[in-house]
Coordinates of C-alpha atoms in Angstrom, one line a residue:
M1 CA 188.0 81.9 287.6
N2 CA 188.5 81.1 291.3
S3 CA 186.0 78.2 291.4
K4 CA 186.1 75.9 294.3
Q5 CA 187.6 72.5 293.7
P6 CA 186.7 69.3 295.6
P7 CA 189.1 68.5 298.5
K8 CA 191.8 65.9 298.0
G9 CA 190.4 62.4 298.2
E10 CA 187.0 63.5 296.9
R11 CA 187.9 63.7 293.2
G12 CA 187.1 61.0 290.7
L13 CA 184.0 59.7 292.6
R14 CA 181.7 57.3 290.9
Q15 CA 178.0 57.5 290.5
G16 CA 176.4 56.4 293.8
D17 CA 179.1 57.8 296.0
P18 CA 177.9 60.1 298.9
L19 CA 179.5 63.2 297.3
S20 CA 178.4 62.6 293.7
P21 CA 175.6 65.2 293.9
Y22 CA 178.3 67.8 294.7
L23 CA 180.3 66.9 291.7
F24 CA 177.2 66.8 289.6
I25 CA 176.3 70.3 290.6
L26 CA 179.8 71.5 289.8
G27 CA 179.4 70.0 286.3
I28 CA 176.2 71.9 285.9
L29 CA 177.9 75.1 286.8
N30 CA 180.6 74.6 284.1
S31 CA 177.8 73.8 281.6
I32 CA 176.1 77.1 282.4
L33 CA 179.3 79.1 281.8
N34 CA 180.0 77.1 278.7
R35 CA 176.6 77.8 277.2
S36 CA 176.9 81.5 278.0
L37 CA 180.3 81.8 276.2
D38 CA 179.2 79.6 273.3
L39 CA 176.4 82.2 272.5
L40 CA 179.1 84.6 271.5
K41 CA 179.2 82.8 268.2
L42 CA 175.9 84.4 267.4
D43 CA 177.2 87.9 267.9
R44 CA 178.5 89.2 264.6
N45 CA 180.3 92.0 266.3
F46 CA 182.3 89.7 268.6
K47 CA 185.7 89.1 267.1
F48 CA 187.5 85.9 267.9
H49 CA 191.2 85.6 268.3
P50 CA 192.9 85.4 264.8
K51 CA 194.2 81.9 265.6
C52 CA 190.8 80.8 267.0
G53 CA 188.4 82.2 264.4
K54 CA 188.0 79.1 262.2
L55 CA 187.0 76.9 265.1
K56 CA 185.2 79.8 267.0
I57 CA 187.1 79.1 270.2
S58 CA 186.3 81.7 272.8
H59 CA 187.3 79.8 276.0
L60 CA 188.9 76.7 277.5
I61 CA 187.7 75.5 280.9
F62 CA 189.9 73.4 283.2
A63 CA 189.5 72.0 286.7
D64 CA 189.8 75.4 288.4
D65 CA 191.1 77.6 285.6
L66 CA 189.5 79.5 282.7
L67 CA 191.2 80.7 279.6
L68 CA 189.4 83.3 277.5
F69 CA 190.3 84.3 273.9
S70 CA 189.3 87.2 271.7
K71 CA 190.7 89.8 269.4
G72 CA 192.2 92.7 271.2
D73 CA 189.3 95.2 270.8
L74 CA 187.3 96.7 273.6
Y75 CA 183.9 95.4 272.4
S76 CA 184.9 91.7 272.3
V77 CA 186.5 92.0 275.8
Q78 CA 183.4 93.6 277.2
K79 CA 181.3 90.8 275.8
L80 CA 183.5 88.2 277.6
K81 CA 183.2 90.2 280.8
Q82 CA 179.4 90.3 280.5
C83 CA 179.4 86.5 280.3
I84 CA 181.6 86.2 283.4
S85 CA 179.6 88.8 285.3
H86 CA 176.3 87.1 284.5
F87 CA 177.7 83.8 285.7
S88 CA 179.0 85.4 288.9
S89 CA 175.6 87.0 289.7
V90 CA 173.8 83.7 289.3
I91 CA 176.3 81.4 291.0
G92 CA 178.2 83.6 293.3
L93 CA 181.7 82.8 292.1
D94 CA 183.9 85.7 291.2
A95 CA 187.1 86.0 289.3
N96 CA 190.1 86.5 291.6
P97 CA 192.0 89.6 290.4
S98 CA 195.2 88.5 292.2
K99 CA 195.1 85.2 290.3
S100 CA 194.0 86.6 286.9
A101 CA 196.0 88.2 284.2
I102 CA 195.6 89.6 280.6
F103 CA 198.1 88.6 277.8
Y104 CA 198.3 90.8 274.8
V105 CA 199.8 90.3 271.3
G106 CA 200.1 93.2 269.0
V107 CA 197.7 95.5 270.9
D108 CA 198.2 99.3 271.1
D109 CA 198.9 100.7 274.5
S110 CA 195.8 102.9 274.4
I111 CA 193.6 99.9 273.9
K112 CA 195.5 98.0 276.6
D113 CA 194.6 100.7 279.1
S114 CA 190.9 100.6 278.1
I115 CA 190.9 96.8 278.5
Q116 CA 192.6 96.8 281.8
N117 CA 190.2 99.5 283.1
C118 CA 187.3 97.3 281.9
L119 CA 188.5 94.1 283.5
G120 CA 190.6 95.3 286.4
F121 CA 193.3 92.6 285.8
S122 CA 197.0 93.3 285.5
E123 CA 199.0 92.4 282.4
G124 CA 200.7 89.0 282.4
N125 CA 204.0 88.0 280.9
L126 CA 204.9 84.6 279.3
P127 CA 206.2 82.1 280.2
I128 CA 203.8 81.2 283.0
R129 CA 203.5 77.8 284.7
Y130 CA 200.4 75.5 284.6
L131 CA 200.4 72.1 286.3
G132 CA 204.1 72.5 286.9
V133 CA 205.1 73.0 283.2
P134 CA 205.8 76.3 281.4
L135 CA 203.5 77.8 278.9
V136 CA 205.5 79.6 276.3
C137 CA 204.8 81.2 272.9
K138 CA 208.4 81.0 271.6
R139 CA 211.2 78.5 271.7
L140 CA 211.3 76.4 274.8
S141 CA 214.7 77.2 276.3
F142 CA 217.0 75.4 278.8
D143 CA 216.1 77.9 281.5
D144 CA 212.3 77.2 280.9
C145 CA 213.1 73.6 281.8
R146 CA 215.2 74.4 284.8
P147 CA 212.4 73.5 287.3
L148 CA 212.5 70.0 285.8
F149 CA 216.2 69.7 286.5
N150 CA 215.9 71.1 289.9
K151 CA 213.1 68.7 290.8
I152 CA 215.1 65.6 289.6
F153 CA 218.3 66.9 291.1
S154 CA 216.7 67.5 294.5
Q155 CA 215.2 64.0 294.5
F156 CA 218.6 62.5 293.8
Q157 CA 220.3 64.6 296.4
N158 CA 217.8 63.4 299.0
W159 CA 218.4 59.7 298.2
L160 CA 222.2 60.1 297.9
S161 CA 222.2 60.9 301.6
H162 CA 221.5 57.1 302.1
R163 CA 225.1 56.0 301.8
H164 CA 224.3 52.3 301.6
L165 CA 221.8 52.5 298.8
S166 CA 222.5 49.6 296.4
Y167 CA 222.6 49.8 292.6
A168 CA 219.2 48.0 292.6
G169 CA 217.8 50.6 295.0
R170 CA 219.0 53.4 292.7
L171 CA 217.5 51.7 289.7
Q172 CA 214.1 51.4 291.4
I173 CA 214.2 55.1 292.4
I174 CA 214.9 56.1 288.8
K175 CA 212.0 53.9 287.5
S176 CA 209.4 54.7 290.1
V177 CA 210.1 58.3 291.1
I178 CA 212.2 60.1 288.6
L179 CA 210.7 58.7 285.4
G180 CA 207.2 59.8 286.5
V181 CA 208.4 63.4 286.5
Q182 CA 210.5 63.0 283.3
L183 CA 207.8 61.3 281.3
F184 CA 205.2 64.0 282.2
W185 CA 207.4 66.6 280.7
T186 CA 208.6 64.6 277.7
S187 CA 205.0 63.6 276.9
S188 CA 203.8 67.3 277.1
Y189 CA 206.6 68.9 275.1
I190 CA 209.2 68.4 272.4
L191 CA 212.1 69.2 274.6
P192 CA 215.4 70.6 273.4
K193 CA 218.1 68.0 272.9
K194 CA 220.3 69.7 275.5
V195 CA 217.5 69.2 278.1
L196 CA 216.9 65.6 277.1
Y197 CA 220.6 64.7 277.2
G198 CA 220.9 66.5 280.6
I199 CA 218.0 64.4 282.0
D200 CA 219.7 61.2 280.9
K201 CA 223.0 62.4 282.4
L202 CA 221.4 63.1 285.8
C203 CA 219.9 59.5 285.8
R204 CA 223.1 57.9 284.6
D205 CA 225.2 59.7 287.2
F206 CA 222.8 58.8 290.0
L207 CA 222.7 55.1 289.0
W208 CA 226.4 54.8 289.3
G209 CA 226.8 57.1 292.3
K210 CA 229.0 59.5 290.3
A211 CA 229.9 62.4 292.5
D212 CA 232.9 63.0 290.2
S213 CA 231.9 63.5 286.5
N214 CA 235.1 61.9 285.4
K215 CA 234.2 58.6 287.1
P216 CA 233.4 56.1 284.3
S217 CA 230.0 54.3 284.1
L218 CA 230.2 50.5 284.5
V219 CA 227.8 50.0 281.6
S220 CA 227.0 52.4 278.8
W221 CA 223.7 54.3 278.9
D222 CA 222.7 52.9 275.5
V223 CA 222.9 49.3 276.9
I224 CA 221.1 50.3 280.1
C225 CA 218.1 51.7 278.1
R226 CA 217.6 48.4 276.3
S227 CA 214.9 46.0 277.6
K228 CA 216.0 43.2 279.9
D229 CA 215.4 40.7 277.1
Q230 CA 218.1 42.6 275.2
G231 CA 220.6 42.7 278.1
G232 CA 219.6 46.1 279.5
L233 CA 217.8 47.4 282.6
G234 CA 214.6 48.7 280.9
I235 CA 215.2 52.4 281.8
F236 CA 213.5 54.8 279.4
S237 CA 215.9 57.2 277.8
A238 CA 214.5 60.8 277.8
V239 CA 215.8 61.3 274.2
T240 CA 214.1 58.3 272.7
W241 CA 210.9 58.7 274.8
N242 CA 210.5 62.3 273.6
T243 CA 210.7 61.0 270.0
A244 CA 208.1 58.3 270.7
S245 CA 205.8 61.0 272.2
A246 CA 206.2 63.2 269.2
L247 CA 205.3 60.2 266.9
K248 CA 202.1 59.6 268.9
I249 CA 201.2 63.3 268.3
I250 CA 201.9 62.9 264.6
W251 CA 199.8 59.8 264.4
F252 CA 196.9 61.6 266.1
I253 CA 197.2 64.4 263.5
H254 CA 197.4 61.8 260.7
T255 CA 194.2 60.0 261.8
N256 CA 192.5 63.4 262.5
K257 CA 191.6 62.2 266.0
E258 CA 188.5 63.9 267.4
L259 CA 190.3 66.4 269.7
L260 CA 190.2 70.2 269.8
W261 CA 193.9 70.7 269.4
I262 CA 194.0 68.3 266.5
K263 CA 191.3 70.2 264.8
W264 CA 193.2 73.4 265.5
I265 CA 196.4 72.0 263.9
H266 CA 194.5 70.9 260.8
G267 CA 192.9 74.3 260.4
T268 CA 196.0 76.3 261.2
Y269 CA 198.9 74.3 259.7
L270 CA 197.7 71.5 257.5
K271 CA 194.7 73.1 255.7
H272 CA 193.7 69.8 253.9
R273 CA 197.4 68.8 253.3
N274 CA 199.1 65.6 254.4
I275 CA 201.1 65.5 257.7
W276 CA 203.8 63.5 255.9
Q277 CA 204.3 66.1 253.2
V278 CA 203.7 69.5 254.7
E279 CA 206.8 71.7 255.2
A280 CA 207.5 74.2 257.9
K281 CA 207.2 77.9 257.2
V282 CA 209.1 80.8 258.6
G283 CA 206.2 82.0 260.7
D284 CA 205.3 78.6 262.2
S285 CA 205.7 78.0 265.9
W286 CA 208.9 76.5 267.2
M287 CA 207.0 73.5 268.6
W288 CA 205.4 72.7 265.2
K289 CA 208.8 73.0 263.5
Q290 CA 210.2 70.5 266.1
I291 CA 207.4 68.0 265.4
L292 CA 208.1 68.2 261.7
K293 CA 211.9 67.8 262.3
I294 CA 211.3 64.6 264.3
R295 CA 208.9 63.4 261.5
D296 CA 211.7 63.9 259.0
N297 CA 214.3 62.1 261.1
V298 CA 212.0 59.1 261.7
L299 CA 211.0 59.0 258.0
N300 CA 214.7 58.7 257.1
L301 CA 215.1 56.0 259.8
C302 CA 212.2 53.9 258.5
G303 CA 212.9 54.5 254.8
G304 CA 209.8 56.5 254.0
V305 CA 206.1 56.9 254.9
S306 CA 205.1 53.3 254.4
G307 CA 207.9 52.1 256.7
L308 CA 206.9 54.5 259.4
L309 CA 203.2 53.7 259.1
H310 CA 204.1 50.0 259.4
L311 CA 206.2 50.7 262.5
I312 CA 203.4 52.7 264.1
S313 CA 200.8 50.1 263.2
S314 CA 202.9 47.4 265.0
C315 CA 202.6 49.4 268.2
I316 CA 198.8 49.6 268.3
K317 CA 197.4 47.3 270.9
S318 CA 193.6 47.1 271.4
S319 CA 193.0 50.1 269.1
K320 CA 195.4 52.2 271.2
L321 CA 198.8 53.4 270.2
K322 CA 201.3 52.6 273.0
I323 CA 204.2 55.0 273.6
S324 CA 206.2 52.3 275.3
A325 CA 205.8 50.1 272.3
L326 CA 206.9 53.0 270.0
Y327 CA 209.9 53.6 272.3
H328 CA 211.1 50.0 272.0
A329 CA 210.5 50.0 268.2
L330 CA 212.7 53.1 267.9
L331 CA 215.7 51.5 269.7
P332 CA 218.4 49.9 267.6
I333 CA 217.7 46.2 266.8
T334 CA 219.7 44.0 269.1
P335 CA 219.4 40.2 269.6
K336 CA 217.8 38.8 272.8
V337 CA 220.2 37.6 275.4
V338 CA 220.0 33.9 276.5
W339 CA 220.7 34.7 280.2
R340 CA 217.7 37.0 280.8
E341 CA 215.8 34.4 282.9
T342 CA 219.0 33.4 284.7
V343 CA 219.7 37.0 285.9
W344 CA 216.2 38.4 286.5
E345 CA 214.6 35.5 288.4
G346 CA 211.5 36.9 290.0
I347 CA 212.1 35.6 293.5
S348 CA 215.7 36.8 293.7
F349 CA 216.6 39.9 295.7
P350 CA 217.0 42.8 293.2
K351 CA 220.4 43.6 294.5
H352 CA 221.6 40.0 293.9
S353 CA 220.2 40.1 290.3
F354 CA 221.9 43.5 289.6
V355 CA 225.4 42.2 290.7
L356 CA 224.9 39.0 288.6
W357 CA 223.9 41.2 285.6
L358 CA 227.2 43.1 286.0
A359 CA 229.1 39.9 286.4
I360 CA 227.7 38.4 283.2
L361 CA 228.5 41.6 281.3
D362 CA 232.0 41.4 283.0
R363 CA 231.6 45.0 284.3
L364 CA 232.5 44.4 287.9
L365 CA 235.6 46.4 288.9
T366 CA 237.8 43.4 289.6
Q367 CA 241.5 43.9 290.2
D368 CA 242.5 43.0 286.6
K369 CA 240.3 46.0 285.3
L370 CA 241.6 48.3 288.0
L371 CA 245.2 47.4 287.1
N372 CA 244.5 48.2 283.4
R373 CA 243.1 51.6 284.4
G374 CA 246.1 52.4 286.5
V375 CA 244.1 52.6 289.7
I376 CA 246.2 49.9 291.4
N377 CA 249.7 48.5 290.7
R378 CA 249.3 45.0 291.9
N379 CA 246.7 42.2 291.2
C380 CA 246.3 39.6 293.9
C381 CA 243.1 37.8 294.8
I382 CA 242.3 38.5 298.4
L383 CA 240.1 35.4 298.9
C384 CA 242.7 32.9 297.8
S385 CA 245.3 31.3 300.0
V386 CA 247.5 31.1 296.9
N387 CA 249.0 34.0 295.0
A388 CA 246.4 34.1 292.2
T389 CA 245.3 37.1 290.1
E390 CA 241.8 38.3 290.4
S391 CA 239.4 38.4 287.4
R392 CA 235.7 37.7 286.9
N393 CA 236.3 34.1 285.9
H394 CA 238.7 33.5 288.7
L395 CA 236.4 35.1 291.4
F396 CA 233.4 33.0 290.2
F397 CA 234.3 30.3 291.0
A398 CA 237.9 29.2 290.2
C399 CA 239.2 30.7 293.4
C400 CA 239.6 28.0 296.0
F401 CA 237.6 30.0 298.6
S402 CA 234.7 30.8 296.2
S403 CA 234.7 27.3 294.8
E404 CA 234.3 25.9 298.3
V405 CA 231.3 28.2 298.9
W406 CA 229.7 27.4 295.5
N407 CA 230.2 23.6 296.0
G408 CA 228.7 23.9 299.5
I409 CA 225.6 25.6 298.0
M410 CA 225.4 22.9 295.2
D411 CA 225.6 20.2 297.9
W412 CA 222.7 21.8 299.8
L413 CA 220.6 22.0 296.6
R414 CA 221.6 18.5 295.6
F415 CA 223.1 19.4 292.2
N416 CA 223.9 16.4 290.1
W417 CA 226.0 18.5 287.7
R418 CA 229.1 20.2 289.0
S419 CA 231.4 22.8 287.6
C420 CA 233.2 25.9 288.9
A421 CA 234.2 27.2 285.5
W422 CA 232.2 30.4 284.9
N423 CA 231.6 30.0 281.2
L424 CA 230.5 26.3 281.5
L425 CA 228.4 27.1 284.5
L426 CA 226.6 30.0 282.7
D427 CA 226.0 27.9 279.6
W428 CA 224.5 25.1 281.8
Y429 CA 222.2 27.6 283.5
N430 CA 221.1 29.3 280.2
I431 CA 220.4 26.0 278.4
R432 CA 219.4 23.4 281.0
L433 CA 217.9 25.4 283.8
R434 CA 215.3 27.4 281.9
G435 CA 211.5 27.5 282.5
S436 CA 209.2 28.0 285.5
V437 CA 210.0 24.7 287.3
F438 CA 210.3 25.6 290.9
K439 CA 213.6 23.7 291.5
N440 CA 215.1 25.6 288.6
K441 CA 214.0 28.9 290.1
I442 CA 215.7 28.1 293.3
K443 CA 218.9 27.2 291.5
R444 CA 218.8 30.5 289.5
M445 CA 218.3 32.3 292.8
A446 CA 221.2 30.4 294.4
L447 CA 223.6 31.6 291.6
A448 CA 222.6 35.2 292.1
A449 CA 222.8 35.0 295.9
T450 CA 226.2 33.3 295.8
V451 CA 227.7 35.7 293.2
Y452 CA 226.5 38.7 295.3
S453 CA 227.8 37.3 298.6
I454 CA 231.2 36.5 297.2
W455 CA 231.5 39.9 295.7
M456 CA 230.5 41.6 298.9
E457 CA 233.0 39.4 300.9
R458 CA 235.7 40.4 298.5
N459 CA 234.9 44.1 299.0
V460 CA 234.7 43.8 302.8
R461 CA 238.1 42.1 303.0
I462 CA 239.7 44.8 300.8
F463 CA 238.1 47.9 302.5
T464 CA 237.7 46.8 306.2
Q465 CA 240.1 43.8 306.5
V466 CA 237.3 41.7 308.1
C467 CA 237.1 38.1 306.9
K468 CA 234.4 35.4 307.1
G469 CA 235.0 31.7 306.6
A470 CA 233.4 29.7 303.8
D471 CA 231.0 27.9 306.2
R472 CA 229.6 31.2 307.6
L473 CA 229.2 32.6 304.1
I474 CA 227.4 29.5 303.0
K475 CA 225.1 29.8 306.0
E476 CA 224.3 33.4 305.1
I477 CA 223.5 32.5 301.5
K478 CA 221.1 29.8 302.7
I479 CA 219.4 32.3 305.0
D480 CA 219.0 34.8 302.2
I481 CA 217.4 32.2 299.9
L482 CA 215.1 30.8 302.5
S483 CA 213.9 34.2 303.8
S484 CA 213.1 35.3 300.2
I485 CA 211.2 32.2 299.3
L486 CA 209.3 31.8 302.6
N487 CA 208.2 35.5 302.4
S488 CA 207.1 35.4 298.8
K489 CA 203.7 34.5 297.3
L490 CA 204.4 30.9 296.5
L491 CA 202.4 27.7 296.8
E492 CA 202.7 26.0 300.2
E493 CA 204.0 22.8 298.6
H494 CA 206.9 24.8 297.2
K495 CA 207.7 26.3 300.6
D496 CA 207.5 22.8 302.1
L497 CA 210.0 21.6 299.5
V498 CA 212.4 24.3 300.5
L499 CA 212.1 23.4 304.2
T500 CA 213.3 19.8 303.3
L501 CA 216.6 21.1 302.0

């Protein structure tokens, strides 16, 4: 049906809004059409579609689309047309032939011709697209999912044109832009493994700026997909998220949730059997077989039905099953890291926190690592006045230049405890500088800002041969810290404290 939809910005209005009467009238129109089609249940000569007969489903109405179902005989089709014609004569809304199509399954050509002459619509072919995703009746193929890849790839290409986009910027794009597209698909379908791994690869390559597929990632994707408490970045892996989405579907089926599609599955596939014990048959749909395959994999992972039910129950919050909780429950069990608060201090610049995260994991491409990979043939710290080799521990802050910068920041913050040894310093931060005390927040922020600034100074000296003195770098770090604090939502007394430094 080509029914008129409210313009953008006018949808989702509440009772009492100026345009609520318009939406109320639209609801009445749908009710009229619904009632007319529901009366077909009383017609003994009307034959429902073989897969819809038990629930007597003759139609599904969406925002501006209508799906009609019946057995492929002329009488049933004519009855559907009568309902639509009656609705059109009363309301004035007509079916748009250019946007309507008939889909046949096992219908003789002679009957097809009669039906098409009756309705005046052309024959359609699957797959078709609805709300951006494909509707298929067979196995979902890689080509069916190509629009998903194209959309993600085009988004990445647009952002890669920004040459100075930081790691933290790429991370935010993946989380806010790409995952919205990805999660819509993975929540709607059980996608093929090739598709899921392809999505993860696109995100992984974009995060590390990999124009060359042979360029290694700084941190493995498995670690990145852990929560920040477990040392990762909190990105959702498409593979694990799709499994979590399938588990939510299985849970709805198990609890016989009051939804039409759940009722249809019970009537078509389960037939009073248990979702945990039913086996796939040869004639079952590809999607149903994928759901049961994931069920079996997770049952093996959890050690049986009781273990899986316990896992799912632990993910129910306020009577609702949370996919995000299921996702984290499916990840491998890893201990929490003690440096989570040190790295991801809320008032730090994200790009500072990201570089500190890489430094703690010892994944920055310092010269000792480049030498081991054969990228360079000589290791010499470019910040030192002495001939010292560059490593993570040397750069932060055993190097005479970086120690001067760090000591200058410690003097400014009035540190009572001093050390330039990386491991000792990190232990002190993780043990002694925990909690929400504002002075501790500033000190955590200072560590991230200093690590970032020294790393950037090192890169600038190597690639542009431009040098800054320690005093200037200390000044820039102070400006970064002050600008972040003074522009954040903090208590005035905290801002006044910073101004006294």
